[in-house]
Structures are given as C-alpha cells and as structure tokens.
Amino acid sequence: QLDIILCDYILKQKPFQQEALTPFRTAIQAFHLDWISKKPACLITDILEEVVDKNGVKSSKALLYTHLPEAIRQDRWWWDFDSTGTYYAGSRTRMEVQAVEWI
C-alpha cells in the first residue's frame, strides 16, 4: 500500500498512535484510487494482514482505509505470504487479497 512507507517513516521520527495516522492513510489511498479510476483498469491489492504466532494466536490489521472503485468484476482470496516465519519472526503471515476491474 502506498501509505505504509510514509507512515512507517513518520512513526520512526515521532511517536504517534497508529490511529492518529488513519486520516492520513485514508487520504493517500483515496486520492490514488480516485486518480487511477479515471481510466479502465484492474487493481490487485492486499486488504488485510493476518499473523498467526507460534502459539496459534491470531492477529490482523486492515491495510485498506478507503473504498475500492465500483467494479464490473471482482474477486478475493487468501495469499500465504510467509509460511516460514521470516516476515514476522516465528509467525505465519497471510494476506487477504482483492482484485477489482472497472471501466
């Protein structure tokens, strides 16, 4: 997602609560989607990150902070992003992915 790099940088510079960055994340994503949806296209994006730690405890976080464009065709699936525990040490990570096509 476009907002992740910027928000990670901001969080390294100043201590913010994650929730304080939600309007910023929403604005970045909404602007980008508004801009790209002016022409026919297909977008494939991860919308949810799910982590299962070594004890089987699940946690998840939303990656999409706005609405995707109205689609003529769409699909969702789970992607086993990291089953070996390297992205988050000792944990399995999967992403919920959504694809949308608009004209």
Coordinates of C-alpha atoms in Angstrom, one line a residue:
Q1 CA 0.0 0.0 0.0
L2 CA 1.2 3.5 -0.8
D3 CA 0.7 4.8 2.8
I4 CA 2.9 2.2 4.5
I5 CA 6.3 3.5 3.6
L6 CA 5.3 7.1 4.6
C7 CA 3.6 6.1 7.8
D8 CA 6.5 3.8 8.8
Y9 CA 8.9 6.7 8.3
I10 CA 6.7 9.1 10.3
L11 CA 6.4 6.6 13.1
K12 CA 10.2 6.3 13.2
Q13 CA 10.6 10.0 13.5
K14 CA 7.9 10.8 16.1
P15 CA 5.9 8.6 18.5
F16 CA 2.3 8.5 17.2
Q17 CA -0.6 6.3 18.0
Q18 CA -1.4 4.2 14.9
E19 CA -5.0 5.6 15.0
A20 CA -3.7 9.1 14.6
L21 CA -2.4 8.2 11.1
T22 CA -5.7 6.8 9.9
P23 CA -6.9 10.0 8.3
F24 CA -3.5 10.4 6.5
R25 CA -3.7 6.8 5.3
T26 CA -7.2 7.3 4.1
A27 CA -6.4 10.5 2.2
I28 CA -3.4 8.9 0.4
Q29 CA -5.3 5.8 -0.6
A30 CA -8.5 7.7 -1.6
F31 CA -6.5 10.2 -3.7
H32 CA -4.6 7.4 -5.5
L33 CA -7.8 5.4 -6.2
D34 CA -9.6 8.5 -7.4
W35 CA -6.7 9.2 -9.8
I36 CA -6.3 5.7 -11.2
S37 CA -10.0 5.0 -11.5
K38 CA -10.5 7.7 -14.2
K39 CA -9.4 5.1 -16.8
P40 CA -10.3 1.4 -17.2
A41 CA -8.1 -0.7 -15.1
C42 CA -7.6 -3.7 -12.9
L43 CA -6.2 -3.4 -9.4
I44 CA -5.0 -6.2 -7.2
T45 CA -4.2 -5.3 -3.6
D46 CA -3.8 -6.8 -0.2
I47 CA -6.6 -5.6 2.1
L48 CA -5.9 -7.4 5.3
E49 CA -2.8 -8.9 7.0
E50 CA -3.3 -11.9 9.3
V51 CA -0.5 -13.1 11.5
V52 CA -0.5 -16.4 13.5
D53 CA 2.2 -16.6 16.1
K54 CA 4.0 -19.8 17.2
N55 CA 1.3 -20.3 19.9
G56 CA -1.5 -20.2 17.4
V57 CA -2.7 -16.7 18.4
K58 CA -4.1 -14.7 15.5
S59 CA -3.9 -11.0 15.0
S60 CA -4.9 -9.0 12.0
K61 CA -4.8 -5.5 10.7
A62 CA -6.6 -3.7 7.9
L63 CA -4.5 -2.4 5.0
L64 CA -7.2 -0.7 3.2
Y65 CA -8.5 2.6 4.6
T66 CA -10.9 3.7 1.8
H67 CA -13.3 2.1 -0.6
L68 CA -12.2 0.5 -3.8
P69 CA -13.8 1.7 -7.1
E70 CA -17.1 0.2 -8.2
A71 CA -16.2 -2.9 -10.1
I72 CA -17.6 -4.7 -13.1
R73 CA -15.7 -7.8 -11.9
Q74 CA -14.0 -8.6 -8.6
D75 CA -12.6 -11.5 -6.6
R76 CA -11.0 -12.2 -3.2
W77 CA -8.6 -14.8 -2.0
W78 CA -6.0 -15.6 0.7
W79 CA -2.3 -15.5 -0.1
D80 CA 0.1 -17.4 2.1
F81 CA 2.6 -14.5 2.2
D82 CA 5.1 -16.1 4.6
S83 CA 4.7 -19.6 5.9
T84 CA 8.3 -19.9 7.1
G85 CA 8.2 -17.1 9.7
T86 CA 10.7 -14.7 8.3
Y87 CA 8.4 -11.6 7.8
Y88 CA 7.4 -11.7 11.5
A89 CA 9.9 -13.9 13.3
G90 CA 8.4 -17.2 14.2
S91 CA 4.9 -16.3 12.8
R92 CA 3.0 -17.3 9.7
T93 CA 1.6 -14.4 7.7
R94 CA -1.1 -14.4 5.1
M95 CA -2.9 -11.6 3.2
E96 CA -6.4 -11.2 2.1
V97 CA -6.2 -10.0 -1.5
Q98 CA -8.9 -8.3 -3.5
A99 CA -8.9 -7.7 -7.3
V100 CA -11.3 -5.2 -8.9
E101 CA -11.8 -4.3 -12.5
W102 CA -13.6 -1.2 -13.6
I103 CA -14.3 0.6 -16.9

